[in-house]
Coordinates of C-alpha atoms and ligand atoms in Angstrom, one line a residue:
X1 CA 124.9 70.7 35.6
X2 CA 126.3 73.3 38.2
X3 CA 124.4 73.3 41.5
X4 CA 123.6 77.2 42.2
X5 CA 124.7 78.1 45.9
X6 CA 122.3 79.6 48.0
X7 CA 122.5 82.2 50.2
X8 CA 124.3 81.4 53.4
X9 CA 121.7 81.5 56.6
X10 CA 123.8 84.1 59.3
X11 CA 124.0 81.9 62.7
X12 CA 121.9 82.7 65.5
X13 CA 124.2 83.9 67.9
X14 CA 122.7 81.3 71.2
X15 CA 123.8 84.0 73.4
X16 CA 121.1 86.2 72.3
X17 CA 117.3 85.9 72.6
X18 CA 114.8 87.7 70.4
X19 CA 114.3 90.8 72.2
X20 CA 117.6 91.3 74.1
X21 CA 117.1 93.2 77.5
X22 CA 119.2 93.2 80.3
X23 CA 118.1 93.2 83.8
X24 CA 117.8 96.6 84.8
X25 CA 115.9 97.3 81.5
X26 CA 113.5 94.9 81.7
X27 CA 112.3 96.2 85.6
X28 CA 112.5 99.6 84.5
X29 CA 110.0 98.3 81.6
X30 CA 107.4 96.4 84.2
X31 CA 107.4 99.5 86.4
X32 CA 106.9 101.7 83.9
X33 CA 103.3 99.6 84.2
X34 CA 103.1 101.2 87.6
X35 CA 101.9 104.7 87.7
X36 CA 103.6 106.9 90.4
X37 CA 106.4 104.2 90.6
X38 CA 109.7 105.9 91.4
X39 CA 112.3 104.1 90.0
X40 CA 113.6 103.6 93.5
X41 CA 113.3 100.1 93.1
X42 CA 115.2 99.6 90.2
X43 CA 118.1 101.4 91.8
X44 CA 118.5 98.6 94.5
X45 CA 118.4 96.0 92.1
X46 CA 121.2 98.3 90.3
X47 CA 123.1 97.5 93.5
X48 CA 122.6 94.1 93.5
X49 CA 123.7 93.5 90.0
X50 CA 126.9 95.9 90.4
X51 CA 127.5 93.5 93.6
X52 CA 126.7 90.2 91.5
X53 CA 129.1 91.3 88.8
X54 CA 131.8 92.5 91.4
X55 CA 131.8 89.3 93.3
X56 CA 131.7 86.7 90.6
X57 CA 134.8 88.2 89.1
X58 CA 136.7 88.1 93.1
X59 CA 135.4 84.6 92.6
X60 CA 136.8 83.8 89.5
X61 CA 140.5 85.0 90.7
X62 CA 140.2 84.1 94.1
X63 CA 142.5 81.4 93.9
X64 CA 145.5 83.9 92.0
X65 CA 144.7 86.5 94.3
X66 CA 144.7 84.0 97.3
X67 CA 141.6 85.1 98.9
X68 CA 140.3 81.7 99.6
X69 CA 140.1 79.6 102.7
X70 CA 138.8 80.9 106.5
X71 CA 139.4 83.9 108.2
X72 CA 139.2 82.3 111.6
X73 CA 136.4 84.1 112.6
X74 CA 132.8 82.7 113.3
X75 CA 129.4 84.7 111.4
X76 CA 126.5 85.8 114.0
X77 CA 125.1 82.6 113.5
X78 CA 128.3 80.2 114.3
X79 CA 129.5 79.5 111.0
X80 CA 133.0 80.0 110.1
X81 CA 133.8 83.0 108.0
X82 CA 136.0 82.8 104.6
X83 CA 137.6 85.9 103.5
X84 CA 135.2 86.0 100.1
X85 CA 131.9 85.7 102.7
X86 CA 133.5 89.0 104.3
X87 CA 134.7 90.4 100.7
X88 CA 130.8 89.4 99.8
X89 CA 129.6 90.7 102.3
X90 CA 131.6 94.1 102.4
X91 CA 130.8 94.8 98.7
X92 CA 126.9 94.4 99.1
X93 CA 126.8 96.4 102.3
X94 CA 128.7 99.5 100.3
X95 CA 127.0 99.4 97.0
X96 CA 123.7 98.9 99.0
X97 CA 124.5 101.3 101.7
X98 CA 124.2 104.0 99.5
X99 CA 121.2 103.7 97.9
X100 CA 118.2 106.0 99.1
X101 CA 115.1 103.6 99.1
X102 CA 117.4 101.6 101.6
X103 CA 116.0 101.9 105.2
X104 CA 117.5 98.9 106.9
X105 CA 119.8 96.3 105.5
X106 CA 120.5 92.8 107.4
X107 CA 123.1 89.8 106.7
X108 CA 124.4 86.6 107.7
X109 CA 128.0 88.0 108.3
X110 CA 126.3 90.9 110.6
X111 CA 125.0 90.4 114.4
X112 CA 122.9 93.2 114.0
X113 CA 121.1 95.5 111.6
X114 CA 122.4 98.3 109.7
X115 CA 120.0 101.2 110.5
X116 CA 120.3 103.7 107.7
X117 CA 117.1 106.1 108.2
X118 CA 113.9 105.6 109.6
X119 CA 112.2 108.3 107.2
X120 CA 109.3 107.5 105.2
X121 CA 110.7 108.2 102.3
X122 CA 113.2 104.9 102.6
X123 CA 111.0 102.3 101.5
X124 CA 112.6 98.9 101.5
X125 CA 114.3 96.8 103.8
X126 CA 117.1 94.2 102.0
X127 CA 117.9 91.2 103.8
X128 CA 120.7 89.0 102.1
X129 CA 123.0 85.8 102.5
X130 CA 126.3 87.4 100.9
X131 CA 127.7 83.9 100.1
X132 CA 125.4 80.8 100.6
X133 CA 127.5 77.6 100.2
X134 CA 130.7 79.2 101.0
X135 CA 132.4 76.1 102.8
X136 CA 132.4 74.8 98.9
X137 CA 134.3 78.0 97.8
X138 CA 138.2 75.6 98.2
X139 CA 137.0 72.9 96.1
X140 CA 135.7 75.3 93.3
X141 CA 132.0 74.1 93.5
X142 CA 129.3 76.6 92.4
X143 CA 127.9 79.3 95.6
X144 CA 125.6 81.8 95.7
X145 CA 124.2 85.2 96.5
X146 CA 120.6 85.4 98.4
X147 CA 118.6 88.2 98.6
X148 CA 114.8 89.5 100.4
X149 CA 113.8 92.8 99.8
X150 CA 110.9 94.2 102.3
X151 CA 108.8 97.0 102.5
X152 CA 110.0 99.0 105.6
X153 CA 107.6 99.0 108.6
X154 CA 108.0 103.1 109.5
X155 CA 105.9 102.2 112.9
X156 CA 108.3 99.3 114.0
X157 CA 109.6 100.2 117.4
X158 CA 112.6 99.7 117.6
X159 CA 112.9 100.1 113.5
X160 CA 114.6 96.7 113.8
X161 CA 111.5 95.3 114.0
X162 CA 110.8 96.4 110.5
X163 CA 112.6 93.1 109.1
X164 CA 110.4 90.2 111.1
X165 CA 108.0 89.8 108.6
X166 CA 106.6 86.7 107.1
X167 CA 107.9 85.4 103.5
X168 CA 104.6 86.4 102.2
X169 CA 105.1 90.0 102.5
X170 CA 108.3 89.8 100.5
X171 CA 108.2 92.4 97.5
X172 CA 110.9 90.6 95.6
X173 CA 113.6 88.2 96.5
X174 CA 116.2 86.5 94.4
X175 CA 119.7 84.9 93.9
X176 CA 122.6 84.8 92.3
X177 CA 124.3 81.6 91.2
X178 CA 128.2 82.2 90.5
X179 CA 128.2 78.5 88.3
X180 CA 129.1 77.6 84.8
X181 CA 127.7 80.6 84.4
X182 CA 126.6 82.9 86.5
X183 CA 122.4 83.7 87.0
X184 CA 120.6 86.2 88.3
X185 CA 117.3 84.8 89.1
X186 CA 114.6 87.5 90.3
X187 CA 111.4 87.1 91.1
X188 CA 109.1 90.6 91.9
X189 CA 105.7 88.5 92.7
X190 CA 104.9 88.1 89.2
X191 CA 106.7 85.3 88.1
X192 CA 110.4 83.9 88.1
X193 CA 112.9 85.6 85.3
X194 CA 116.5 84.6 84.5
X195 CA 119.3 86.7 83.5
X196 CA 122.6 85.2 82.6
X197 CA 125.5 87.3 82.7
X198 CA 127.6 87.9 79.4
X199 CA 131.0 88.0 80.6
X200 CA 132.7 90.3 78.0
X201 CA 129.6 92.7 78.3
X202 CA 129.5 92.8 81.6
X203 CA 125.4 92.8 81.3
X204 CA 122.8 90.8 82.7
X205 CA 120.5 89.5 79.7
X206 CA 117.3 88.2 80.0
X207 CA 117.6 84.2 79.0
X208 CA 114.4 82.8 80.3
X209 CA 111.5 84.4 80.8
X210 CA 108.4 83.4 83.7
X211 CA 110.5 80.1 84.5
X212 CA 108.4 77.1 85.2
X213 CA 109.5 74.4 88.0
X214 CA 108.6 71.0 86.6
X215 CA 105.6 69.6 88.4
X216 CA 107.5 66.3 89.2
X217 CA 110.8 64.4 89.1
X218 CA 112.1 61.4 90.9
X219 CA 115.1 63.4 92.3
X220 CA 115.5 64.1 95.9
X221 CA 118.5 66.3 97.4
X222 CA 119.4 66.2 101.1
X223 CA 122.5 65.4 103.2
X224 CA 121.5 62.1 103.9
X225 CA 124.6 61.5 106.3
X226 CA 122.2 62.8 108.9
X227 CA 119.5 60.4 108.2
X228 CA 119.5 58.6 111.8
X229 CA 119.1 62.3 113.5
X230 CA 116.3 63.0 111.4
X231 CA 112.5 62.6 112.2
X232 CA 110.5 59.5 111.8
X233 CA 108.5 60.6 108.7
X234 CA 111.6 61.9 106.9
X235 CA 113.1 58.5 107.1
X236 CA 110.0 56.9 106.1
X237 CA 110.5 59.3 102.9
X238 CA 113.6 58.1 102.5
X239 CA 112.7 54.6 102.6
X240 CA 110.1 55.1 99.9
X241 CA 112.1 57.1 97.9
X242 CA 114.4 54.4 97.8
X243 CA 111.7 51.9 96.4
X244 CA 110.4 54.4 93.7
X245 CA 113.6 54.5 91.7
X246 CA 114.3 58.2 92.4
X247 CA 118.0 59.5 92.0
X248 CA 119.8 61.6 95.0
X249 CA 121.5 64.9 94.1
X250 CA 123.2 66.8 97.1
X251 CA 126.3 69.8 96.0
X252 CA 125.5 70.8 99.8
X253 CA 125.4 74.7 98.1
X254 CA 121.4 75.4 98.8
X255 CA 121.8 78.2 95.7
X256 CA 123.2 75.5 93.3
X257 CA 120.6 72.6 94.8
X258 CA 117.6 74.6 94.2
X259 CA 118.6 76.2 91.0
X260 CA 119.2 72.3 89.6
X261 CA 115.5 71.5 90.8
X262 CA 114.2 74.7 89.4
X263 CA 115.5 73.6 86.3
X264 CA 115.3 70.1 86.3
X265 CA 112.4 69.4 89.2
X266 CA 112.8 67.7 92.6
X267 CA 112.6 68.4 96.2
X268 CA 115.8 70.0 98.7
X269 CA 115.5 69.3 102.6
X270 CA 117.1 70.1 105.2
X271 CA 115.1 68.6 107.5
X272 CA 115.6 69.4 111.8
X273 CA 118.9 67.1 113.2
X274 CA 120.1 66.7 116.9
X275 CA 122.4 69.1 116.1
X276 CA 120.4 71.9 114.6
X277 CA 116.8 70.8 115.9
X278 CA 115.3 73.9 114.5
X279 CA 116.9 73.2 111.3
X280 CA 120.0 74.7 109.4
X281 CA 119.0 77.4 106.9
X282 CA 118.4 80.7 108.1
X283 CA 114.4 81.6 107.4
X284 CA 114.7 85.5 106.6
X285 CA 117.6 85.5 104.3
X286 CA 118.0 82.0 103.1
X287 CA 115.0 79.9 102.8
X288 CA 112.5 82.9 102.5
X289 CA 113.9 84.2 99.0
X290 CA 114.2 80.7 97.6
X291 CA 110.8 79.6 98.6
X292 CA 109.3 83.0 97.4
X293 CA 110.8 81.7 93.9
X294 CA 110.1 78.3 94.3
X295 CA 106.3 79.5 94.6
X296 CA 106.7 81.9 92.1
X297 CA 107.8 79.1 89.6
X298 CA 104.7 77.0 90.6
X299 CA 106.2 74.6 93.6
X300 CA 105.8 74.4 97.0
X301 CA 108.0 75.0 100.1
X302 CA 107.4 73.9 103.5
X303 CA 109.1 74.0 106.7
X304 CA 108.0 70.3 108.8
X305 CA 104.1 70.7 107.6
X306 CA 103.7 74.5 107.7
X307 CA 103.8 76.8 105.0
X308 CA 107.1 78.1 104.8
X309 CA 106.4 81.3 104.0
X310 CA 103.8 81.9 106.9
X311 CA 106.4 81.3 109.4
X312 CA 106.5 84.4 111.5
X313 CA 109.8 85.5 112.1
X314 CA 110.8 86.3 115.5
X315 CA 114.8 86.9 115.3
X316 CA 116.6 88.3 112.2
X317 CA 119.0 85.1 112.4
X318 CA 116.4 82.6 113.4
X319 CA 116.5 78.8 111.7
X320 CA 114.1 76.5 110.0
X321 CA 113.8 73.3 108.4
X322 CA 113.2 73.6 104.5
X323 CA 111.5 71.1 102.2
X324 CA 110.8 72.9 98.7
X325 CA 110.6 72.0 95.2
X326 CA 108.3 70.3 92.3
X327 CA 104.5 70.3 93.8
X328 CA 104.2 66.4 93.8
X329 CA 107.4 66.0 95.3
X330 CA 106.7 68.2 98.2
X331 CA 103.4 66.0 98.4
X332 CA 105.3 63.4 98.8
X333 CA 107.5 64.0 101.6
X334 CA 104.5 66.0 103.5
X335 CA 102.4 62.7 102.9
X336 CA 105.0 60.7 105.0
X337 CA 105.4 63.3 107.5
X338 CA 102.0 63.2 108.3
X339 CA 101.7 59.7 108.6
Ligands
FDP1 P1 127.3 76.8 104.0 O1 127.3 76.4 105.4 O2 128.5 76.3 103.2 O3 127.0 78.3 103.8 O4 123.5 77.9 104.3 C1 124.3 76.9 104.7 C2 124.8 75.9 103.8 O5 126.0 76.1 103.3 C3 123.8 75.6 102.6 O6 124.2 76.3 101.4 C4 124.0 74.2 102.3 O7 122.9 73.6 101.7 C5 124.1 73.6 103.7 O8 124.7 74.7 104.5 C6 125.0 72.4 103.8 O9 125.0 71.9 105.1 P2 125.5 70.5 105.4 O10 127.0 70.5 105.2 O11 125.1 70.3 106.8 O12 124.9 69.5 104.5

């Protein structure tokens, strides 16, 4: 008896989700919710994901085109520049610097604030870290991109004052992880989205949609060479964690770390050491955006026992300790600090 074939089932292309929309279509969709929005938005995220695509691919050759290693220059906050932080930086600064809803921008790689105009009609400040992690960039390990965006303050005297703001009054804030793949994760106060960027297309497409942090995982990431500098009750952490079975993760890239515990679940610290008493990450542009998604995912952030995101800003490169992540593993550490 001969067996009748059946029709062959086409493949789902796994590159491809149901309704494929790339990142600039999908926030020119959710304003469209908005009446009287004017698109002005979406034309600074435009910026951001020409900048996103531009830099990954100088990542990609920078080894060929010989762009890695240092400068020999230090950033406004100490740190020593590599040429891709100042490419990073350059290529934000232009494709930002032109567009109109820009009133101020601020980054890492610049003492002071670029003043564009002061006009109402320039609503949004954008704060950014052009290339988190970029000590990493020699041994190829994953960096990042990190991004606040504010609304500008039109009474702030001296208009540089516009930018200290608490993390609450972010509008949006994101990152961009230039990994395996390269992410663009965005979130505009209504949840966390994920775009991944299709590297022959040269698009952002939506992959995941209102991510979700797991609400606990025995993982803990944090550079635990510093342990004897740290406070008691992260030590006392420490030694529980130890006890619990938990499993330590630390690419010392604050991008690629969280991204993992987005993903996966966990708590990053970076908790105050003799050398940086304050802390290490820089609150406006580096821990503000992540704890903004962190939150928006459904976890917590902290810096010591204070809501991260309440911290009120009082210089545009000022520090802070971190602890974010999965809701029960913030608990934990929190728990032992307030011991
Ligand atoms: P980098 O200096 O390479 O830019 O933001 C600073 C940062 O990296 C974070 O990405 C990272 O988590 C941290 O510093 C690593 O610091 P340690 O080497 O002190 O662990």
């Amino acid at each position: 008896m001969s067996t009748v074939a059946k029709d062959p089932v086409p493949p789902t292309d796994p590159g491809l989700s149901e309704n494929l929309a790339t990142l600039e279509s999908h926030i020119l969709a959710e304003e469209s919710r908005y009446p009287g929005a004017t698109g002005t938005f979406t034309w600074i995220l435009s910026a951001l994901t020409l900048s996103a695509k531009i830099i990954a691919n100088k990542i990609r050759r920078a080894r060929i085109e010989d762009v890695l290693g240092a400068i020999g220059t230090v950033n406004a906050t100490g740190d020593e520049q590599q040429k891709l932080d100042v490419i990073a930086n350059e290529t934000l600064m232009r494709a930002l610097g032109n567009r109109a809803g820009v009133a101020v921008l601020a980054s890492e790689e610049n003492d002071q604030p670029i003043i564009l105009r002061t006009k109402e009609d320039r609503p949004y400040c954008v704060l950014f870290d052009p290339l988190d992690g970029s000590s990493n960039l020699d041994a190829c390990v994953s960096v990042g991109t990190i991004f606040s965006i504010l609304r500008h303050d039109t009474e702030a005297d001296p208009i540089e004052k516009s930018l200290l703001q608490p993390g609450v009054k972010q509008v949006a804030a994101g990152y961009i992880l230039y990994g395996s793949s390269c992410v663009f994760v965005l979130t505009t106060g209504h949840g966390v989205n994920l775009f991944v960027l299709h590297p022959s297309v040269g698009a952002f497409i939506l992959a995941q949609e209102n991510l979700r942090i797991p609400k606990a995982a025995p993982s803990y990431s944090v550079n635990e060479a510093y342990r004897a500098q740290f406070p008691a009750g992260y030590q006392k952490y420490l030694d529980w964690v130890h006890t619990q079975g938990y499993s330590s993760r630390y690419i010392g890239t604050m991008v690629a770390d969280i991204h993992r515990i987005l993903v996966q679940g966990g708590v990053f610290l970076y908790p105050p050491t003799k050398k940086n008493p304050s802390g290490k990450l820089r609150l406006m542009y580096e821990a503000n955006p992540m704890a903004m998604i962190v939150e928006q995912a459904g976890g917590k952030a902290y810096a010591g026992t204070e809501p991260l995101l309440e911290v009120q800003p009082e210089a545009l490169h000022q520090r802070t300790s971190v602890i974010m992540g999965s809701s029960a593993e913030v608990d934990h550490v929190l728990r032992h600090l307030k011991k």
